[in-house]
PDB file of C-alpha atoms in Angstrom:
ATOM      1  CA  UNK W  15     -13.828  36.524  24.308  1.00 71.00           C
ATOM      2  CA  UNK W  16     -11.696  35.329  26.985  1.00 79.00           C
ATOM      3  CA  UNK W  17      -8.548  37.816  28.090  1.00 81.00           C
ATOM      4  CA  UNK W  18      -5.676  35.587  26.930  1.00 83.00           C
ATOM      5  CA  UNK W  19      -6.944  37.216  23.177  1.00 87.00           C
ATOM      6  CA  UNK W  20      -7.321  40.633  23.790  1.00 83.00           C
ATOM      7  CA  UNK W  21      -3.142  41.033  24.542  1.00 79.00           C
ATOM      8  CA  UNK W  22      -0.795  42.930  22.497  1.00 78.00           C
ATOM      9  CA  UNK W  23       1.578  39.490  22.015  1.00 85.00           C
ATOM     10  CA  UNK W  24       0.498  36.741  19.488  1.00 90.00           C
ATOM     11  CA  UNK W  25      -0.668  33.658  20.809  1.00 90.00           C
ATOM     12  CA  UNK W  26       1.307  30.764  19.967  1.00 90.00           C
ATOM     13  CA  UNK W  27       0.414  27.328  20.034  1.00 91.00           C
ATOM     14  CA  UNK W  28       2.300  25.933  23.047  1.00 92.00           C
ATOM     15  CA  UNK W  29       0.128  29.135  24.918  1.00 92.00           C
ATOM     16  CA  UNK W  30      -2.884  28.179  23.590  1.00 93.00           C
ATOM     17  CA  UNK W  31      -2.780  24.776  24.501  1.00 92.00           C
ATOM     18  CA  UNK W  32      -1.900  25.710  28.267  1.00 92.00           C
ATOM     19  CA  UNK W  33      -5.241  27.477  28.655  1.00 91.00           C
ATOM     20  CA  UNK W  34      -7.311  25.176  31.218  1.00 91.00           C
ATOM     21  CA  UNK W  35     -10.817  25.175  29.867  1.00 93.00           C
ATOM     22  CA  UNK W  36     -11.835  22.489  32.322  1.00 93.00           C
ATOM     23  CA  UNK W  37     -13.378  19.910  29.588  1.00 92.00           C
ATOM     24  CA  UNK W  38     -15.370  17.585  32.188  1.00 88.00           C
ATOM     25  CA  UNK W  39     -16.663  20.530  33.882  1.00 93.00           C
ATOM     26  CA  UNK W  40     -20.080  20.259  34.517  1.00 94.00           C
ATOM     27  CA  UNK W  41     -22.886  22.245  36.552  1.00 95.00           C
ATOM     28  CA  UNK W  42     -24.965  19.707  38.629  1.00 94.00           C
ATOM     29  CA  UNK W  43     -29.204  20.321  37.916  1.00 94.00           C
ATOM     30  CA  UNK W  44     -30.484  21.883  41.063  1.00 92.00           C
ATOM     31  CA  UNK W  45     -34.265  21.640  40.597  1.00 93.00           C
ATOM     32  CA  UNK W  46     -37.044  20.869  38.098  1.00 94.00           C
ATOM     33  CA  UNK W  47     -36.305  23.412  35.583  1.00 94.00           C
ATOM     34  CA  UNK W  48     -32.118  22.713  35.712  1.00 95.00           C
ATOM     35  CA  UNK W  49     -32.873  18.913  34.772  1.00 95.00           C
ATOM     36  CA  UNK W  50     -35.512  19.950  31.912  1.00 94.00           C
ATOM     37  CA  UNK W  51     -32.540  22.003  30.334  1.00 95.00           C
ATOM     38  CA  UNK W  52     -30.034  19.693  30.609  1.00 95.00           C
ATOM     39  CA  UNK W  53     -32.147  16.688  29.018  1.00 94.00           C
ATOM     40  CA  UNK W  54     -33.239  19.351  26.594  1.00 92.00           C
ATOM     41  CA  UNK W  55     -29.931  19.973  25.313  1.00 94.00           C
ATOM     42  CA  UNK W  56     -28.409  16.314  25.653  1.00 92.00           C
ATOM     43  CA  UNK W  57     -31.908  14.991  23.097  1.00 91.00           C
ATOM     44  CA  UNK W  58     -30.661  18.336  21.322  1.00 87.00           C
ATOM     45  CA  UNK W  59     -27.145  17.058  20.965  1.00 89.00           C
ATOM     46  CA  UNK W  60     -28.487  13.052  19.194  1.00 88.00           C
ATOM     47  CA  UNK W  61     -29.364  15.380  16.125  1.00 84.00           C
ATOM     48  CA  UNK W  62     -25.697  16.179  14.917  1.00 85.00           C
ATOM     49  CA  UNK W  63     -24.750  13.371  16.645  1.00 85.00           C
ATOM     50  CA  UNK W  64     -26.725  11.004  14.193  1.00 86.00           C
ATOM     51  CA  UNK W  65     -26.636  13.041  10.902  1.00 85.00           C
ATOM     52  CA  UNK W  66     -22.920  14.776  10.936  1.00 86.00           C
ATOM     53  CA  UNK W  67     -21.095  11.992  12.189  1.00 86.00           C
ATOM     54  CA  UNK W  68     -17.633  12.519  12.689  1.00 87.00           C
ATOM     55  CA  UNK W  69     -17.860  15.769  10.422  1.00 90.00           C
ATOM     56  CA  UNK W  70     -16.532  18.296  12.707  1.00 92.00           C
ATOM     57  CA  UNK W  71     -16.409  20.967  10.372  1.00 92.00           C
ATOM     58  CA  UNK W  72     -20.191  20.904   9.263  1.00 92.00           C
ATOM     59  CA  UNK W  73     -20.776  20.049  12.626  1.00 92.00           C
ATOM     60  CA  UNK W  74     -19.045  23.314  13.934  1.00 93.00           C
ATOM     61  CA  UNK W  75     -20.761  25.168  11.712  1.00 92.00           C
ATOM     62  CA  UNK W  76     -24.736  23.963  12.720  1.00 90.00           C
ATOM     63  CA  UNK W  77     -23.400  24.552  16.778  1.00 91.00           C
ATOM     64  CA  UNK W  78     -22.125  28.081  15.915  1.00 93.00           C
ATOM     65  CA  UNK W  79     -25.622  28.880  14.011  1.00 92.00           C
ATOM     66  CA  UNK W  80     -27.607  28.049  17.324  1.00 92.00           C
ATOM     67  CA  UNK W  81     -25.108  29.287  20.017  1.00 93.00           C
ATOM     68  CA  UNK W  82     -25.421  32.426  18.276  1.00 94.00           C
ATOM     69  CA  UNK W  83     -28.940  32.803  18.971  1.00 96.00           C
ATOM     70  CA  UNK W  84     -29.126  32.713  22.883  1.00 96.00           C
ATOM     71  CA  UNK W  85     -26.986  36.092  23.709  1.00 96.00           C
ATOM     72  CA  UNK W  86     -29.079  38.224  20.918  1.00 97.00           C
ATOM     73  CA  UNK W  87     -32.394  36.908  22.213  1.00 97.00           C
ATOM     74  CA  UNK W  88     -31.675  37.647  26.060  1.00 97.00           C
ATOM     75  CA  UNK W  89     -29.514  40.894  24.968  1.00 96.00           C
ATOM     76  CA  UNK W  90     -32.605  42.009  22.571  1.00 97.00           C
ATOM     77  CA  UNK W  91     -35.324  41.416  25.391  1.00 97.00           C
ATOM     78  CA  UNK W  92     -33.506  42.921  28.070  1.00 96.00           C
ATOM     79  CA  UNK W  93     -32.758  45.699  25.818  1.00 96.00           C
ATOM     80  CA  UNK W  94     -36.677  46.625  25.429  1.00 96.00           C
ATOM     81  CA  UNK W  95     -37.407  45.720  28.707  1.00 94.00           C
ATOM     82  CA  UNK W  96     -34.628  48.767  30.032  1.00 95.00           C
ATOM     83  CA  UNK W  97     -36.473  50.773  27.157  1.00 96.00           C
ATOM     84  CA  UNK W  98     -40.024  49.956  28.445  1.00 95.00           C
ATOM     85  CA  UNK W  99     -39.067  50.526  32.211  1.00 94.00           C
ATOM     86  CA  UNK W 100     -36.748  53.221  31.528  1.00 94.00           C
ATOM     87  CA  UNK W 101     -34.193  52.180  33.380  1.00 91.00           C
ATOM     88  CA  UNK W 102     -30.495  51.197  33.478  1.00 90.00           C
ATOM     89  CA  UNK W 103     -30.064  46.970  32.808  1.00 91.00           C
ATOM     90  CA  UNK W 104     -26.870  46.826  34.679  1.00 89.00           C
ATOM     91  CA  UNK W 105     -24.609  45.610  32.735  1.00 90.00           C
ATOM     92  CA  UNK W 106     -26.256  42.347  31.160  1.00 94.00           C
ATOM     93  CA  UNK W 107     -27.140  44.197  27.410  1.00 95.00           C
ATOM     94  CA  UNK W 108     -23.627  44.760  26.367  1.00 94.00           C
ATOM     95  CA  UNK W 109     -22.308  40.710  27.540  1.00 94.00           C
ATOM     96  CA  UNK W 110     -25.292  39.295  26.104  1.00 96.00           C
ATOM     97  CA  UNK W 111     -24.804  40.966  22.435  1.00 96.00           C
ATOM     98  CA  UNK W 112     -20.962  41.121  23.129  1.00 95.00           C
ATOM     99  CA  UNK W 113     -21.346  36.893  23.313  1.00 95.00           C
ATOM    100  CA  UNK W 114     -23.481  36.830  20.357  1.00 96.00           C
ATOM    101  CA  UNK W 115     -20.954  38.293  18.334  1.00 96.00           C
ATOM    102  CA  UNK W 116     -18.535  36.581  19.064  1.00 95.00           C
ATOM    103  CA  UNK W 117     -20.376  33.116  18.574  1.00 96.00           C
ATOM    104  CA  UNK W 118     -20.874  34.563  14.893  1.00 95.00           C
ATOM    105  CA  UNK W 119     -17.454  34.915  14.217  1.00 95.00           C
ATOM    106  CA  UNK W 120     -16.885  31.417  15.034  1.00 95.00           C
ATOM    107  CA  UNK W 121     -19.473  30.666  12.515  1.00 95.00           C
ATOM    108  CA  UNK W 122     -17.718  33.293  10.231  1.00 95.00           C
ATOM    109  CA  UNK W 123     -14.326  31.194  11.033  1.00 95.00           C
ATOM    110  CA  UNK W 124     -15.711  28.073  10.103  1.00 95.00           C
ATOM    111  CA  UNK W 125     -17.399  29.084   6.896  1.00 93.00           C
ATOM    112  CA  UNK W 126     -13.927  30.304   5.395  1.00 92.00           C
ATOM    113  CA  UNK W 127     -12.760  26.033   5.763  1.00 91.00           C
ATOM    114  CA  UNK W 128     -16.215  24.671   3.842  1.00 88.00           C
ATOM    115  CA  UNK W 129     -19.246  25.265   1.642  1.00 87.00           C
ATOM    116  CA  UNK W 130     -22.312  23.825   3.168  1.00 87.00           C
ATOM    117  CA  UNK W 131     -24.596  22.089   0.381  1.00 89.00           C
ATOM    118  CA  UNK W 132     -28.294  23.459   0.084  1.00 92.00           C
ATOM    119  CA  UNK W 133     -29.180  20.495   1.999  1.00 90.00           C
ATOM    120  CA  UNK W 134     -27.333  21.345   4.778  1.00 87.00           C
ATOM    121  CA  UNK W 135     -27.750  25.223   4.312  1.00 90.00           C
ATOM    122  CA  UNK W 136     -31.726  24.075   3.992  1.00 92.00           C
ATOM    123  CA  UNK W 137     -31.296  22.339   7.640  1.00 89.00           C
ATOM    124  CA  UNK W 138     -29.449  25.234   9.184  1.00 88.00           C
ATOM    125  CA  UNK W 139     -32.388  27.702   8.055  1.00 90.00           C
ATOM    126  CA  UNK W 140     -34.978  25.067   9.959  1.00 92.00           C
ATOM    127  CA  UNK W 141     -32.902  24.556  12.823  1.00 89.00           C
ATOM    128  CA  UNK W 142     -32.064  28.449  13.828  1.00 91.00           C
ATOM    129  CA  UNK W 143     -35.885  29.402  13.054  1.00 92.00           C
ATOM    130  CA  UNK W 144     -37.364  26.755  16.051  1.00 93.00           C
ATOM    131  CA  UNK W 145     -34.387  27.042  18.252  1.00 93.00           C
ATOM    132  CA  UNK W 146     -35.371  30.701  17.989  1.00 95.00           C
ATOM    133  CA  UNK W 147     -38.505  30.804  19.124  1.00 95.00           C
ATOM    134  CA  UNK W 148     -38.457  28.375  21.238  1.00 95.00           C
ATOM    135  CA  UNK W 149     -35.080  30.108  23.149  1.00 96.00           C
ATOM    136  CA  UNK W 150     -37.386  33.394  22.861  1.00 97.00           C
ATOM    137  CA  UNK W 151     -40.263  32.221  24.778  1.00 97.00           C
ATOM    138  CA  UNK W 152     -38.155  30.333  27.419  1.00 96.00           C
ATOM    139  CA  UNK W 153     -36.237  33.709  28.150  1.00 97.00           C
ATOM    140  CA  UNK W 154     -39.758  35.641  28.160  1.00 97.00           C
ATOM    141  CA  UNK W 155     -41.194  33.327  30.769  1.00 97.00           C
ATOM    142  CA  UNK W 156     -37.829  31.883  32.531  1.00 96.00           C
ATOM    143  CA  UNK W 157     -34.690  33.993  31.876  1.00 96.00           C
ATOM    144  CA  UNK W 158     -32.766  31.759  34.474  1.00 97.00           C
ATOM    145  CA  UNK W 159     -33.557  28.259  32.725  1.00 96.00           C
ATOM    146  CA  UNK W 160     -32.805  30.055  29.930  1.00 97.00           C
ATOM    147  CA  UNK W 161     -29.368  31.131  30.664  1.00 97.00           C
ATOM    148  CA  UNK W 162     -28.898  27.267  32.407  1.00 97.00           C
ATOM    149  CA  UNK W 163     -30.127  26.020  28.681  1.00 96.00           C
ATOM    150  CA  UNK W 164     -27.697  27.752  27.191  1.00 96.00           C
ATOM    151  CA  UNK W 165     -25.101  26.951  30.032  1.00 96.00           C
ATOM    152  CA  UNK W 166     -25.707  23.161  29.152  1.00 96.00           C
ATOM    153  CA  UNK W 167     -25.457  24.032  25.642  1.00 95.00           C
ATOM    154  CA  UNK W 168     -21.765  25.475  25.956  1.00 96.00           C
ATOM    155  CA  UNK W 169     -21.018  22.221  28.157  1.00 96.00           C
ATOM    156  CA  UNK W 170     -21.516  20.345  24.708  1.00 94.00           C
ATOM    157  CA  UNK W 171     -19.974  22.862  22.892  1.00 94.00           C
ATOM    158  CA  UNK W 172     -16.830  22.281  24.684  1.00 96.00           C
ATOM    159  CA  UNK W 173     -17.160  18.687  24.269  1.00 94.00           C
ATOM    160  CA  UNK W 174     -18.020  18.732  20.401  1.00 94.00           C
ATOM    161  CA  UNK W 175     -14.499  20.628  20.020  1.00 95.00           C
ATOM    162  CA  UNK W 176     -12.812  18.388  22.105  1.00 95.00           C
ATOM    163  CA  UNK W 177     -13.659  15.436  19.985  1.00 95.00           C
ATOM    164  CA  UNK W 178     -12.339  17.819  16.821  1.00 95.00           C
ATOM    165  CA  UNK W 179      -9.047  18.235  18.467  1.00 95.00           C
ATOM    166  CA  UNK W 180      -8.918  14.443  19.038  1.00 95.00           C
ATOM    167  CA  UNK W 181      -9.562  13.877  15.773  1.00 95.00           C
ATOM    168  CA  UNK W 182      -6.604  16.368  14.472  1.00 95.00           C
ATOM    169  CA  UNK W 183      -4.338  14.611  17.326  1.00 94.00           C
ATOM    170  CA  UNK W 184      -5.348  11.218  15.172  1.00 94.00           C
ATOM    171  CA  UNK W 185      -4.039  12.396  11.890  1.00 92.00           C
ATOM    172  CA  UNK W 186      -8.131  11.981  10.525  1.00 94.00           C
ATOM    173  CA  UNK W 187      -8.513  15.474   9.812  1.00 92.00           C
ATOM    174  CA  UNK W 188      -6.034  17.262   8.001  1.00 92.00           C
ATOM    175  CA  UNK W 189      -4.517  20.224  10.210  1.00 94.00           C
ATOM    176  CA  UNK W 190      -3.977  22.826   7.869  1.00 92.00           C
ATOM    177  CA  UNK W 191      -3.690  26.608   7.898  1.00 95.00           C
ATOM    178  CA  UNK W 192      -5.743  28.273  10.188  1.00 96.00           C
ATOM    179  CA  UNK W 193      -8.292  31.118   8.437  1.00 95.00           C
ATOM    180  CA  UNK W 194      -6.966  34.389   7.973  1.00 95.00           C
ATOM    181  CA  UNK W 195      -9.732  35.847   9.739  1.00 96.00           C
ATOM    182  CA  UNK W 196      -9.395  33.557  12.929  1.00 95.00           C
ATOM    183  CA  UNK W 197      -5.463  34.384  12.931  1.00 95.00           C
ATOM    184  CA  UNK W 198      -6.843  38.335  13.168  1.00 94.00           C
ATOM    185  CA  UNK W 199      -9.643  37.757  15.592  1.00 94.00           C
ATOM    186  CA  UNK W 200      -7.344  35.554  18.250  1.00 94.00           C
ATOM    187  CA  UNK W 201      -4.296  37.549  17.241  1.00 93.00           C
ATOM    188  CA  UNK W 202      -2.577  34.153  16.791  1.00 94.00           C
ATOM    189  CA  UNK W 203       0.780  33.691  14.945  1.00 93.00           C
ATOM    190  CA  UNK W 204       1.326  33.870  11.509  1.00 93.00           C
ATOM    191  CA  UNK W 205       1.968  29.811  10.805  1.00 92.00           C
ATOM    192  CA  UNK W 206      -1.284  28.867  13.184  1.00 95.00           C
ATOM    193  CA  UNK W 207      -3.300  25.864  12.033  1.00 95.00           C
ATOM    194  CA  UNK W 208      -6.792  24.853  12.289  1.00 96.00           C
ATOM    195  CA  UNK W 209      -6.156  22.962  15.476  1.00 96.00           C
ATOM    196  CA  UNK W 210      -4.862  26.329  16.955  1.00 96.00           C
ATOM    197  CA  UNK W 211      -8.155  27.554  16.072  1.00 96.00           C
ATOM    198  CA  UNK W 212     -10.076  24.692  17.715  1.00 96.00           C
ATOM    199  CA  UNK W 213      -8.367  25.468  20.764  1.00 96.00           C
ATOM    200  CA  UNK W 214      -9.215  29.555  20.667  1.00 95.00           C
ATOM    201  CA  UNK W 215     -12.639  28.971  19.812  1.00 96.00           C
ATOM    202  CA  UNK W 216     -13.071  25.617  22.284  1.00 96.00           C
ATOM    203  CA  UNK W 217     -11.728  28.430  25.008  1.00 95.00           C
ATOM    204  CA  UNK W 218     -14.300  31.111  24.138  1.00 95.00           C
ATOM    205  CA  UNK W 219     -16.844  28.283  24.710  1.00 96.00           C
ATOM    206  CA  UNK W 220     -16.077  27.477  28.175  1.00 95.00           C
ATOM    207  CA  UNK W 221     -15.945  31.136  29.140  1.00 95.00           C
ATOM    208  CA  UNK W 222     -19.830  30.930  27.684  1.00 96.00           C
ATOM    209  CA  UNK W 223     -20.112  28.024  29.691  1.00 96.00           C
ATOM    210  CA  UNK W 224     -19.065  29.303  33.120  1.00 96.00           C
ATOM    211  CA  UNK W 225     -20.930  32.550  32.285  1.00 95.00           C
ATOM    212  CA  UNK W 226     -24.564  31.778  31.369  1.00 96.00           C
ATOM    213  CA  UNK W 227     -24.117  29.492  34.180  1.00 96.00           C
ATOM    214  CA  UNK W 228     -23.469  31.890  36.150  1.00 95.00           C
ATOM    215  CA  UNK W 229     -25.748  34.339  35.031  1.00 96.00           C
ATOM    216  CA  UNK W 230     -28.786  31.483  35.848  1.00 96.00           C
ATOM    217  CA  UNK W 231     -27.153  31.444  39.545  1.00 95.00           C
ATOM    218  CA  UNK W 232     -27.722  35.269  39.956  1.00 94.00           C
ATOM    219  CA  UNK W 233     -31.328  35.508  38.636  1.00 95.00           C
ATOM    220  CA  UNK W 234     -32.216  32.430  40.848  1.00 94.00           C
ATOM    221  CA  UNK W 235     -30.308  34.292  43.942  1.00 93.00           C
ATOM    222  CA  UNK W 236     -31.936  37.536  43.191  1.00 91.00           C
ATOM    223  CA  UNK W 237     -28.655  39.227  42.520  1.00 91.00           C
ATOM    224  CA  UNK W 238     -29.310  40.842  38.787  1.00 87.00           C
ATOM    225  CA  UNK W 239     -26.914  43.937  39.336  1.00 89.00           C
ATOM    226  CA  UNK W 240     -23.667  42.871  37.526  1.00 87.00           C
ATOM    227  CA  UNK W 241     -22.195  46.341  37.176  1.00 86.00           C
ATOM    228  CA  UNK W 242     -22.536  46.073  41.338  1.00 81.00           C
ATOM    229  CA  UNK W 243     -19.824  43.371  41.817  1.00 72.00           C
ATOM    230  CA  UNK W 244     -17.630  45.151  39.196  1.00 70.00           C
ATOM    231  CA  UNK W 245     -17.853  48.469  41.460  1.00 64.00           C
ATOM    232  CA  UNK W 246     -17.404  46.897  44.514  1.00 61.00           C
ATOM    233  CA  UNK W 247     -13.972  45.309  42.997  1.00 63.00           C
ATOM    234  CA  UNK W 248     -12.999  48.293  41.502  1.00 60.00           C
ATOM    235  CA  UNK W 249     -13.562  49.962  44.784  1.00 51.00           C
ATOM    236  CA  UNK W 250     -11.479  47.693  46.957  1.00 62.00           C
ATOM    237  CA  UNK W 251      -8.671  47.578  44.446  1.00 60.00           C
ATOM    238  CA  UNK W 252      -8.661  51.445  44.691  1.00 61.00           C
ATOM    239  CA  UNK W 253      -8.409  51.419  48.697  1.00 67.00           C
ATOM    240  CA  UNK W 254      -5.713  48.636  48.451  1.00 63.00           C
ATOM    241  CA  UNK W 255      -3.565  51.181  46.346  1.00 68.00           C
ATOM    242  CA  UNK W 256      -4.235  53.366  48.647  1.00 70.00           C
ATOM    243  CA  UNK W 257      -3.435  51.631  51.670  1.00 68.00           C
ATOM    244  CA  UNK W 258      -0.074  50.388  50.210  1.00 69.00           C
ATOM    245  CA  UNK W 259       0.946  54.085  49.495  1.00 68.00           C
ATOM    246  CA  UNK W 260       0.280  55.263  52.834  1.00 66.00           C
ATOM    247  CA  UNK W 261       3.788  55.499  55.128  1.00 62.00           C
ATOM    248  CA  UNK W 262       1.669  54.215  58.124  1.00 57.00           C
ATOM    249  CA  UNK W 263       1.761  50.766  55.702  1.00 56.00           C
ATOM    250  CA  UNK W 264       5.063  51.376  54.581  1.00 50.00           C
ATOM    251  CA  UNK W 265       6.687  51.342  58.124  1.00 48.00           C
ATOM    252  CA  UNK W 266       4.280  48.713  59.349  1.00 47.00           C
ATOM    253  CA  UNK W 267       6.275  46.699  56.699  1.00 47.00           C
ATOM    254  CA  UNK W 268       9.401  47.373  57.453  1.00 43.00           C
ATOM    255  CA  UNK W 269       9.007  45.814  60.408  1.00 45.00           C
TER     256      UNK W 269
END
């Protein structure tokens, strides 16, 4: 979940609408394996495309079922792996599931503004259990296309809600209340609507986006150690503090 949710102040709507989630933002394929993830995910994308139409809400709902899946798979292999190896996964377990979760509360959000007929509940089932094992395998053999896949897949997933914001903006979807549990989760305002929620959960997507992405470009650089970077900033903060408190920096700015 981005930061702009996590503050003690309720989001309003003029605030949420100022959050830059760069919609034409895209990460350019590198090599073989980039291009086969992107095409994956763009033939991927013609199957809601063709069945749900313009129904954003159903369509919402099949996207949140499948971006759900890529954090728990990665978090749930690395997680064995650091038990096989005993040994620390620094810092890659607790985003992975931590992204996962959050994915299913979009799904949760969504489910409290429809009922999905068996059909579609029937289609759901089929999709999750091949995306699945197919996103299983990929991270067993490839963890870095994987986390590009899933980059790709966030891309659309950003663009998908875009189009459901247009759509709101057009007056051909009703913008009603938002769900009481989205108002909770995003501690939004008490009057948000459902294009308020578009907008939280659009912004949660392109912090997916830029992550797995970026996750993809450490793997391929050889650079695994996230809980590294995070010391090394908390580090320099702390000798920055330190620095400013000292009189030799005080008088050296007085002058």
């Amino acid at each position: 979940m981005r930061e702009e949710f996590t503050r003690h102040e309720k989001l309003s709507s003029k605030e949420l609408s100022a959050i830059d989630v760069e919609v034409g933002k895209h990460y350019k394929p590198n090599d073989f394996g980039d291009r086969v993830a992107q095409r994956f995910i763009k033939m991927l994308r013609t199957l809601p495309d063709t069945y749900f139409g313009r129904d954003h809400y159903m369509r919402a709902v099949m996207l949140e079922t499948i971006a759900a899946v890529p954090g728990m798979v990665g978090g749930m292999l690395r997680h064995m792996k650091s038990l096989r190896n005993m040994s620390e996964d620094h810092g890659w377990i607790i985003h992975l599931l931590h992204e996962a979760e959050n994915e299913r509360m979009h799904l949760m959000t969504w489910m409290k503004c429809l009922q999905p007929s068996l059909a579609n509940r029937l289609l759901v089932l089929g999709a999750q259990g091949v995306f699945f094992n197919a996103y299983f395998w990929l991270y067993v053999f490839s963890p870095r296309i994987a986390h590009r896949m899933c980059g790709y897949l966030e891309e659309e997933a950003v663009i998908s809600y875009t189009h459901f914001l247009d759509d709101l903006d057009a007056g051909l979807i009703s913008n009603g209340p938002a769900p009481p549990i989205a108002i909770d989760y995003y501690n939004l305002q008490p009057g948000a609507s459902v294009r308020d929620t578009v907008l939280a959960i659009r912004a949660d997507e392109a912090l997916h986006r830029d992550a797995n992405h970026h996750f993809a470009d450490r793997i391929a650089a050889h650079r695994e150690n996230l809980l590294a970077d995070v010391q090394a900033k908390a580090y320099s903060e702390e000798q920055s503090r330190r620095v400013a408190k000292s009189p030799h920096y005080t008088q050296t700015s007085l002058h």
